[in-house]
Amino acid sequence: MSFSLTGVSLMLVAILGVAALGYMLGRVTIKGVSLGTAGVFIMALVFGAISNEIVVDGEAILQFDKNWLKVIEQLGLIMFVAAVGFIAGPTFFSNLKKNFKSYILLGAVIII
């Protein structure tokens, strides 16, 4: 009995695999320092560097459709920007109220 992963199934397994491996990498602690959730980011970068196709003995054993890689790239970017927005959002408006004049002045200087 054998099965093959192609298309969406392959991409979902790859995404979940990258997330799981990245999470495990982030949990590794060396001298009290760990990567935390940045482990997932590092694992995604490594996977992205090798993901076009993985070749063993001259035969491509894992090959991704380039269109799906673009979709995953865009979804990753959207999720990253949303996560940064959720983290910075609450303090952004309070800082804007406090430093409104200096931000307007800085913006005007940059434009000029």
mmCIF file of C-alpha atoms in Angstrom:
data_model
loop_
_atom_site.group_PDB
_atom_site.id
_atom_site.type_symbol
_atom_site.label_atom_id
_atom_site.label_comp_id
_atom_site.label_asym_id
_atom_site.label_seq_id
_atom_site.Cartn_x
_atom_site.Cartn_y
_atom_site.Cartn_z
ATOM 1 C CA MET A 1 0.000 0.000 0.000
ATOM 2 C CA SER A 2 1.440 3.329 -0.999
ATOM 3 C CA PHE A 3 0.134 6.840 -1.215
ATOM 4 C CA SER A 4 1.411 10.008 -2.760
ATOM 5 C CA LEU A 5 1.065 13.602 -1.714
ATOM 6 C CA THR A 6 0.558 16.160 -4.436
ATOM 7 C CA GLY A 7 -0.820 19.651 -4.746
ATOM 8 C CA VAL A 8 -2.568 21.074 -1.729
ATOM 9 C CA SER A 9 -1.996 17.969 0.396
ATOM 10 C CA LEU A 10 1.762 18.171 -0.108
ATOM 11 C CA MET A 11 1.834 21.874 0.734
ATOM 12 C CA LEU A 12 -0.214 21.401 3.915
ATOM 13 C CA VAL A 13 2.034 18.580 5.097
ATOM 14 C CA ALA A 14 5.096 20.712 4.293
ATOM 15 C CA ILE A 15 3.713 23.731 6.193
ATOM 16 C CA LEU A 16 2.794 21.652 9.225
ATOM 17 C CA GLY A 17 6.192 19.934 9.081
ATOM 18 C CA VAL A 18 8.049 23.248 8.950
ATOM 19 C CA ALA A 19 5.968 24.599 11.850
ATOM 20 C CA ALA A 20 6.562 21.466 13.949
ATOM 21 C CA LEU A 21 10.303 21.341 13.258
ATOM 22 C CA GLY A 22 10.595 25.082 13.874
ATOM 23 C CA TYR A 23 8.736 24.789 17.156
ATOM 24 C CA MET A 24 11.077 21.990 18.239
ATOM 25 C CA LEU A 25 14.094 24.073 17.195
ATOM 26 C CA GLY A 26 12.749 27.008 19.191
ATOM 27 C CA ARG A 27 12.428 24.852 22.315
ATOM 28 C CA VAL A 28 16.142 23.946 22.314
ATOM 29 C CA THR A 29 17.944 25.880 25.056
ATOM 30 C CA ILE A 30 21.708 26.389 24.998
ATOM 31 C CA LYS A 31 23.240 28.111 28.050
ATOM 32 C CA GLY A 32 19.863 29.601 28.948
ATOM 33 C CA VAL A 33 19.202 31.021 25.459
ATOM 34 C CA SER A 34 16.509 29.706 23.149
ATOM 35 C CA LEU A 35 15.065 30.885 19.848
ATOM 36 C CA GLY A 36 11.424 30.626 20.912
ATOM 37 C CA THR A 37 8.998 31.258 18.077
ATOM 38 C CA ALA A 38 11.849 32.563 15.903
ATOM 39 C CA GLY A 39 12.724 28.880 15.433
ATOM 40 C CA VAL A 40 9.718 28.552 13.126
ATOM 41 C CA PHE A 41 10.901 31.576 11.139
ATOM 42 C CA ILE A 42 14.421 30.141 10.796
ATOM 43 C CA MET A 43 13.092 26.727 9.779
ATOM 44 C CA ALA A 44 10.838 28.391 7.172
ATOM 45 C CA LEU A 45 13.858 30.222 5.733
ATOM 46 C CA VAL A 46 15.837 26.977 5.540
ATOM 47 C CA PHE A 47 12.905 25.175 3.940
ATOM 48 C CA GLY A 48 12.431 28.019 1.458
ATOM 49 C CA ALA A 49 16.069 27.783 0.422
ATOM 50 C CA ILE A 50 15.779 24.077 -0.460
ATOM 51 C CA SER A 51 12.107 23.750 -1.375
ATOM 52 C CA ASN A 52 12.076 24.016 -5.165
ATOM 53 C CA GLU A 53 12.958 20.374 -5.388
ATOM 54 C CA ILE A 54 14.803 17.826 -3.333
ATOM 55 C CA VAL A 55 16.881 15.473 -5.459
ATOM 56 C CA VAL A 56 18.294 12.129 -4.311
ATOM 57 C CA ASP A 57 20.447 10.067 -6.699
ATOM 58 C CA GLY A 58 19.441 12.223 -9.652
ATOM 59 C CA GLU A 59 15.715 11.730 -9.068
ATOM 60 C CA ALA A 60 13.448 14.475 -7.742
ATOM 61 C CA ILE A 61 11.755 12.954 -4.692
ATOM 62 C CA LEU A 62 9.976 16.121 -3.631
ATOM 63 C CA GLN A 63 8.959 18.846 -6.042
ATOM 64 C CA PHE A 64 6.667 21.784 -5.373
ATOM 65 C CA ASP A 65 4.595 23.714 -7.858
ATOM 66 C CA LYS A 66 6.008 27.238 -8.130
ATOM 67 C CA ASN A 67 2.515 28.770 -8.056
ATOM 68 C CA TRP A 68 1.816 27.141 -4.689
ATOM 69 C CA LEU A 69 5.142 28.379 -3.351
ATOM 70 C CA LYS A 70 4.081 31.938 -4.239
ATOM 71 C CA VAL A 71 0.757 31.441 -2.428
ATOM 72 C CA ILE A 72 2.548 30.159 0.674
ATOM 73 C CA GLU A 73 5.023 33.049 0.479
ATOM 74 C CA GLN A 74 2.216 35.608 0.387
ATOM 75 C CA LEU A 75 0.266 33.914 3.193
ATOM 76 C CA GLY A 76 3.403 33.838 5.340
ATOM 77 C CA LEU A 77 3.975 37.537 4.750
ATOM 78 C CA ILE A 78 0.360 38.355 5.606
ATOM 79 C CA MET A 79 0.514 36.312 8.807
ATOM 80 C CA PHE A 80 3.823 37.948 9.810
ATOM 81 C CA VAL A 81 2.496 41.484 9.286
ATOM 82 C CA ALA A 82 -0.709 40.634 11.163
ATOM 83 C CA ALA A 83 1.277 39.208 14.095
ATOM 84 C CA VAL A 84 3.458 42.332 14.278
ATOM 85 C CA GLY A 85 0.320 44.480 14.115
ATOM 86 C CA PHE A 86 -1.321 42.582 16.982
ATOM 87 C CA ILE A 87 1.816 42.975 19.096
ATOM 88 C CA ALA A 88 2.466 46.653 18.334
ATOM 89 C CA GLY A 89 -1.132 47.814 17.921
ATOM 90 C CA PRO A 90 -2.131 48.552 21.529
ATOM 91 C CA THR A 91 0.963 50.652 22.259
ATOM 92 C CA PHE A 92 0.994 52.369 18.861
ATOM 93 C CA PHE A 93 -1.966 54.650 19.493
ATOM 94 C CA SER A 94 -0.917 55.537 23.050
ATOM 95 C CA ASN A 95 2.565 56.454 21.777
ATOM 96 C CA LEU A 96 0.995 58.424 18.940
ATOM 97 C CA LYS A 97 -1.046 60.462 21.437
ATOM 98 C CA LYS A 98 2.019 61.159 23.593
ATOM 99 C CA ASN A 99 4.453 62.030 20.795
ATOM 100 C CA PHE A 100 2.052 63.434 18.191
ATOM 101 C CA LYS A 101 3.914 66.712 17.666
ATOM 102 C CA SER A 102 7.336 65.132 17.277
ATOM 103 C CA TYR A 103 5.980 62.582 14.775
ATOM 104 C CA ILE A 104 4.369 65.327 12.682
ATOM 105 C CA LEU A 105 7.591 67.357 12.780
ATOM 106 C CA LEU A 106 9.687 64.307 11.857
ATOM 107 C CA GLY A 107 7.327 63.494 8.987
ATOM 108 C CA ALA A 108 7.508 67.065 7.669
ATOM 109 C CA VAL A 109 11.330 67.066 7.864
ATOM 110 C CA ILE A 110 11.510 63.775 5.964
ATOM 111 C CA ILE A 111 9.129 65.038 3.251
ATOM 112 C CA ILE A 112 11.039 68.317 2.853
#
